[in-house]
CSV table of C-alpha atoms in Angstrom, one decimal:
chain,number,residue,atom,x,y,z
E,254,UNK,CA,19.2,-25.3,4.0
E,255,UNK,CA,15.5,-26.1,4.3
E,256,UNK,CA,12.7,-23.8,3.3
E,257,UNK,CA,9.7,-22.9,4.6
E,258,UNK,CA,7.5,-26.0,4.2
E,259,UNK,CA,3.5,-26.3,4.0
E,260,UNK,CA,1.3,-29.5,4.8
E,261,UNK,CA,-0.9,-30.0,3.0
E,262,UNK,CA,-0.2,-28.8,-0.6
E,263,UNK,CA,-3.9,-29.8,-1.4
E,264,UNK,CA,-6.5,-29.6,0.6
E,265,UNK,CA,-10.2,-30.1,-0.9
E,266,UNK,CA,-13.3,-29.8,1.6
E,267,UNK,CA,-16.7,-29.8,1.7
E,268,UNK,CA,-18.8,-26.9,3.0
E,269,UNK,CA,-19.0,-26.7,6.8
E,270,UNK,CA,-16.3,-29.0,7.3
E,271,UNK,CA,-13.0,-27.4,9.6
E,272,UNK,CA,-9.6,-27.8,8.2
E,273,UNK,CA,-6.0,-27.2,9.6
E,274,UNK,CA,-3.1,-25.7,7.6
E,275,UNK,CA,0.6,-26.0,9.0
E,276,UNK,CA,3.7,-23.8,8.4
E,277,UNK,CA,7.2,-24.9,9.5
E,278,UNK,CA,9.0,-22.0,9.3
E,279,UNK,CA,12.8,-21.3,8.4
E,280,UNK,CA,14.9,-22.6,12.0
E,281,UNK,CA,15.5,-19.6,13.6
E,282,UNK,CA,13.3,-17.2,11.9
E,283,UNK,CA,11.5,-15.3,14.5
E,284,UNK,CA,8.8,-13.9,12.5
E,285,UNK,CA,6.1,-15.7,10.8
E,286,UNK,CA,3.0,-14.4,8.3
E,287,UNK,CA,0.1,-16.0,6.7
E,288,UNK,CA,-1.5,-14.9,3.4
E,289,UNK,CA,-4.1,-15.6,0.8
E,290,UNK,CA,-4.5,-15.4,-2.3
E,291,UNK,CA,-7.0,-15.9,-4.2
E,292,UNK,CA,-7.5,-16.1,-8.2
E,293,UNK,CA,-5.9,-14.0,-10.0
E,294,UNK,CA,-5.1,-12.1,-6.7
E,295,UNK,CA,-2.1,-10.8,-5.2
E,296,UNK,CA,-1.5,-12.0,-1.9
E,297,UNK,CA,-3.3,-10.3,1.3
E,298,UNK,CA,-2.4,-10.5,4.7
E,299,UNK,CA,-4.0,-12.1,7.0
E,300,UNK,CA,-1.9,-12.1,10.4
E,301,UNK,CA,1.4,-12.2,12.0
E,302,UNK,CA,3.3,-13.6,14.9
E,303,UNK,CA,6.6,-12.7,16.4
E,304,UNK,CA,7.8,-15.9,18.4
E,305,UNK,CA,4.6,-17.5,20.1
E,306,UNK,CA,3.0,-13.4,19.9
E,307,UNK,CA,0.0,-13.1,17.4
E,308,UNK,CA,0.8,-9.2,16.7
E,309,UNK,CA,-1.6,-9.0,14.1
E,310,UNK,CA,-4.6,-10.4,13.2
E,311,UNK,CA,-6.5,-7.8,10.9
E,312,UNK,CA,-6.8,-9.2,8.3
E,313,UNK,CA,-8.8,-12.2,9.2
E,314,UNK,CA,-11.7,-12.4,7.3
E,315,UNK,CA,-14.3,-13.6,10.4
E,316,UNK,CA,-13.8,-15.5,13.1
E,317,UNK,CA,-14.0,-18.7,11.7
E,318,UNK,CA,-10.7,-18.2,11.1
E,319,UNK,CA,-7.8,-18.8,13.7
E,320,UNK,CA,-4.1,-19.0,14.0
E,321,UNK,CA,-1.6,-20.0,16.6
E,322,UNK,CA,2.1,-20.4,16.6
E,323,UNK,CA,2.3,-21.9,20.6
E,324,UNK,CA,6.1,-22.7,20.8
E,325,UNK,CA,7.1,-19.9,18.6
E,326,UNK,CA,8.1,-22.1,16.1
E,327,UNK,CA,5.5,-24.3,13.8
E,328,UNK,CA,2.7,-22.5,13.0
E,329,UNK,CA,-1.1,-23.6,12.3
E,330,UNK,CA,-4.4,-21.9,10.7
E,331,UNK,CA,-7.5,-23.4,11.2
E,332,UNK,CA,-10.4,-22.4,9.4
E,333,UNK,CA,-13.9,-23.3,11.0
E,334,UNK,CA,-17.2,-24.5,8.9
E,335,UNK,CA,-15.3,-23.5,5.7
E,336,UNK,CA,-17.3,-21.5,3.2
E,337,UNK,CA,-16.8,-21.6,-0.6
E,338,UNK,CA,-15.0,-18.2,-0.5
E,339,UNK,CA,-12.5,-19.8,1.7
E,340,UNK,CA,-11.1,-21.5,-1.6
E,341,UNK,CA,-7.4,-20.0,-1.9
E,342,UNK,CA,-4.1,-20.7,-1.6
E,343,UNK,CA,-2.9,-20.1,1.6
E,344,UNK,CA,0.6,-18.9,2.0
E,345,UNK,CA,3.1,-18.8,5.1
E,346,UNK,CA,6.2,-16.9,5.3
E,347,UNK,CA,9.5,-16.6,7.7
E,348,UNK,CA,11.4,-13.9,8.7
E,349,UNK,CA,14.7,-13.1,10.4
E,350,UNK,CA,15.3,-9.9,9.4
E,351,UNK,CA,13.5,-8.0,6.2
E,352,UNK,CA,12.9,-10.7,4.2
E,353,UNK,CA,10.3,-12.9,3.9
E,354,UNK,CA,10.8,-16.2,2.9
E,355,UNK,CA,7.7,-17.9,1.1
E,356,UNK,CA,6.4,-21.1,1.6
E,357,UNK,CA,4.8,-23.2,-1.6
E,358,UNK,CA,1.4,-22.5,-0.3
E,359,UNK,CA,-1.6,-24.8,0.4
E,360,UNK,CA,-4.7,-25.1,-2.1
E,361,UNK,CA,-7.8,-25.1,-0.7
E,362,UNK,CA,-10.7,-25.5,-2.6
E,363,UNK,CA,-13.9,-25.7,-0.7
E,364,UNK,CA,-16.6,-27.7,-2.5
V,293,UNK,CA,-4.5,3.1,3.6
V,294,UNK,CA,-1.9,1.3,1.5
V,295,UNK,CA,-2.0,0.2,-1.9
V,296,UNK,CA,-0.3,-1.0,-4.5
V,297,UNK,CA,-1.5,-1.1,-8.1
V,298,UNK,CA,0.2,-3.0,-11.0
V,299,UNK,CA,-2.2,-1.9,-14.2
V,300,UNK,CA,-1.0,-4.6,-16.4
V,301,UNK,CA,-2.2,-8.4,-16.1
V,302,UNK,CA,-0.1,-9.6,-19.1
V,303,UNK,CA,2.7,-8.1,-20.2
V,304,UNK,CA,4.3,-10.2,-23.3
V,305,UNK,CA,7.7,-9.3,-25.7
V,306,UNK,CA,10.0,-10.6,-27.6
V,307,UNK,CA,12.8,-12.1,-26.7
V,308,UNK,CA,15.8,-8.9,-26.2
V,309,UNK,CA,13.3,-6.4,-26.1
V,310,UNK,CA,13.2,-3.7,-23.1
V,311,UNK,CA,10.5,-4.4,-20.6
V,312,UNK,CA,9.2,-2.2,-18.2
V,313,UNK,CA,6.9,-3.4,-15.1
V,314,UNK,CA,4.6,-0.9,-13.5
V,315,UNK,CA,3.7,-0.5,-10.0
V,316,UNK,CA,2.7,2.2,-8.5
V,317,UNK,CA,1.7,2.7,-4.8
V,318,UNK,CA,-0.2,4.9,-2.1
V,319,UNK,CA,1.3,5.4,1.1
V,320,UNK,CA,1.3,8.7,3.2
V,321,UNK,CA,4.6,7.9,4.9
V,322,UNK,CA,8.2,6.0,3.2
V,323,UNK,CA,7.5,3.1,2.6
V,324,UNK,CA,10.2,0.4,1.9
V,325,UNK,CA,9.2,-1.6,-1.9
V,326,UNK,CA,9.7,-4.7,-3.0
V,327,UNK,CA,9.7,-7.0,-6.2
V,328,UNK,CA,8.5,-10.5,-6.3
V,329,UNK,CA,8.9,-13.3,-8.7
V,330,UNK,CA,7.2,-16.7,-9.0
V,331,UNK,CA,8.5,-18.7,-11.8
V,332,UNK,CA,6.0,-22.0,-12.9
V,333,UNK,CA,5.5,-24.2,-10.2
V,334,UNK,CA,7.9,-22.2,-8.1
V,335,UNK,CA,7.3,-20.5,-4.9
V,336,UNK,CA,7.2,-16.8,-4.8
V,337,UNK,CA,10.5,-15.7,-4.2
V,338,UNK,CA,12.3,-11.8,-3.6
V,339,UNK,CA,13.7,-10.4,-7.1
V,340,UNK,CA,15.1,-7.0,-5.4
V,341,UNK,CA,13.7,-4.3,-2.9
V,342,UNK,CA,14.7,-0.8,-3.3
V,343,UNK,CA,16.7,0.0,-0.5
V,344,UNK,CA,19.1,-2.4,-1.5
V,345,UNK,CA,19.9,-0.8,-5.0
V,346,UNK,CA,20.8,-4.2,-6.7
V,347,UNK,CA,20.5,-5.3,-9.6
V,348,UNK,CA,19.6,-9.4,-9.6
V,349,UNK,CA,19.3,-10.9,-13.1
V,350,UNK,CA,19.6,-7.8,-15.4
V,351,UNK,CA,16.5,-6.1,-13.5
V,352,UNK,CA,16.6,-3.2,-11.6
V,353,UNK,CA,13.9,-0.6,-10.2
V,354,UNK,CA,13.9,3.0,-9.2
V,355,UNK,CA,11.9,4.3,-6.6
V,356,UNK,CA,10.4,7.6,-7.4
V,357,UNK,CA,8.9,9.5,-5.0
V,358,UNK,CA,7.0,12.1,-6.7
V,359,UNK,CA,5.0,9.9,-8.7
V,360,UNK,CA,5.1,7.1,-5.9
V,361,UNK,CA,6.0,4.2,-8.6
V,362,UNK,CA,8.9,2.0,-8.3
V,363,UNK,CA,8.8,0.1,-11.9
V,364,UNK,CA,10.3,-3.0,-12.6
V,365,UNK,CA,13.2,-2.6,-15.7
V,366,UNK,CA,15.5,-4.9,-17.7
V,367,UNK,CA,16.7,-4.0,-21.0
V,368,UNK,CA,16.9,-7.0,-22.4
V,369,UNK,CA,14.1,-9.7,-22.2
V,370,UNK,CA,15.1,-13.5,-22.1
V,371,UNK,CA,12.9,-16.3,-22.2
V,372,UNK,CA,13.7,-17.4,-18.6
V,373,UNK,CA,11.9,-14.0,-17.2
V,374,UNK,CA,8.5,-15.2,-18.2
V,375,UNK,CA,7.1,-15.1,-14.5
V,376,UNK,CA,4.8,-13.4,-12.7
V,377,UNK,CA,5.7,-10.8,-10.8
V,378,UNK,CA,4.8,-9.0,-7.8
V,379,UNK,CA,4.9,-5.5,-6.6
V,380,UNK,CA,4.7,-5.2,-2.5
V,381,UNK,CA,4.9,-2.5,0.2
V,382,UNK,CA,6.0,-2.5,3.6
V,383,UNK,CA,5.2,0.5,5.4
V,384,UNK,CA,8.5,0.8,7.7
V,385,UNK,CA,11.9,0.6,6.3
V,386,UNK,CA,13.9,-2.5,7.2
V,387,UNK,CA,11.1,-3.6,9.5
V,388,UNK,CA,9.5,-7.1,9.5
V,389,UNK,CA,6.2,-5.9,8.6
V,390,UNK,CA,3.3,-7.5,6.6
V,391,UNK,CA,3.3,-7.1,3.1
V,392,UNK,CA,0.9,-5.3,0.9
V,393,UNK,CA,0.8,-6.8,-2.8
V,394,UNK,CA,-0.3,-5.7,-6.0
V,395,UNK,CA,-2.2,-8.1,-8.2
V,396,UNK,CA,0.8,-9.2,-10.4
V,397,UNK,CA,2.1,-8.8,-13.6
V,398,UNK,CA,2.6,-12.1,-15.7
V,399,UNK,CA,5.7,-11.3,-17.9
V,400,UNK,CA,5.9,-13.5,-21.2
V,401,UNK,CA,8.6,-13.7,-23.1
V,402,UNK,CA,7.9,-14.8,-26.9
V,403,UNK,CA,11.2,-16.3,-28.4
């Protein structure tokens, strides 16, 4: 079946400028994460939904960043007056159970 | 806090040689562990997890508790193993938690 799909796989902005990142998770999958990594990184958590519930959103870096998930299915992060340290990829992952299933990322890179 | 540490960046061998990944973690209570893969220009994908005591392509991993590591094994190297690989902890067992990641390991395998 289909797997957890990203738009857009590129993604290059200028400084200040917003962008919008979307996740379309596994069908079914209740659970839904977002994480970046960055160069040569690992990748960190940034939050989590269950259904249309943000559970956890820790690891955030500031509050130019925001996430919502309103039907419980398709998820989207937004990042406000990106910043160069914003360049990543950006990954999204579905769960039903204990396994997450990884998207192929988006890469942001923030001129 | 929870961490996981993976002290090699590049791991490379010959082709049928033993190879061992490292990861070692901190966590104060029992922590379920996982092992990623991401192939080239593949999406990162679950190799094993220790509660599951598999073994998925000739690799298999203990989890020691003592010396809170849970390395990465095959005794045989092939070419198609040169990855990177992940090391990441979920702090409940068999629940849909975020994941905490090492930095990686990229495995190459020299013919």
């Amino acid at each position: 079946g289909a797997g957890v799909s990203q738009s857009p796989r590129y993604k290059v902005a200028k400084r200040g400028q917003d962008v919008a990142l979307r996740c379309d998770p596994i069908s079914g999958h209740v659970s839904l994460f977002w994480y970046q990594q960055a160069l040569g990184q690992g990748p960190e958590f940034l939050t989590y939904f269950q259904n249309e519930a943000q559970l956890d959103k820790s690891g955030l870096p500031s509050d130019r960043f925001f996430a919502e998930r309103p039907e419980g299915s398709v998820s989207t992060l937004k990042i406000q007056r990106t910043q160069q340290e914003d360049s990543a990829v950006y990954l999204c992952a579905s769960s039903r159970l204990e396994t997450q299933y990884f998207g192929p990322g988006t890469r942001l890179l923030v001129l | 806090a929870q961490r996981v540490t993976q002290p090699e960046k590049l791991l490379s061998v010959f082709k049928g040689a033993p190879v061992e990944l490292k990861c070692n973690y901190s966590y104060s209570g029992s922590p379920e562990l996982f092992w990623y893969v991401q192939y080239s220009r593949q999406r990162l994908q679950l190799l094993l997890r220790h509660i599951s005591r598999e073994s998925i392509k000739g690799f298999t991993a203990d989890l020691n508790k003592g010396e809170t590591s849970f390395h990465l094994k095959k005794p045989f190297a092939q070419e198609e193993d040169s990855a990177m690989y992940y090391c990441a902890l979920s702090p409940i067992i068999s629940g849909n938690t975020p994941l905490v990641f090492g930095k990686g390991t990229r495995l190459s395998v020299i013919a």
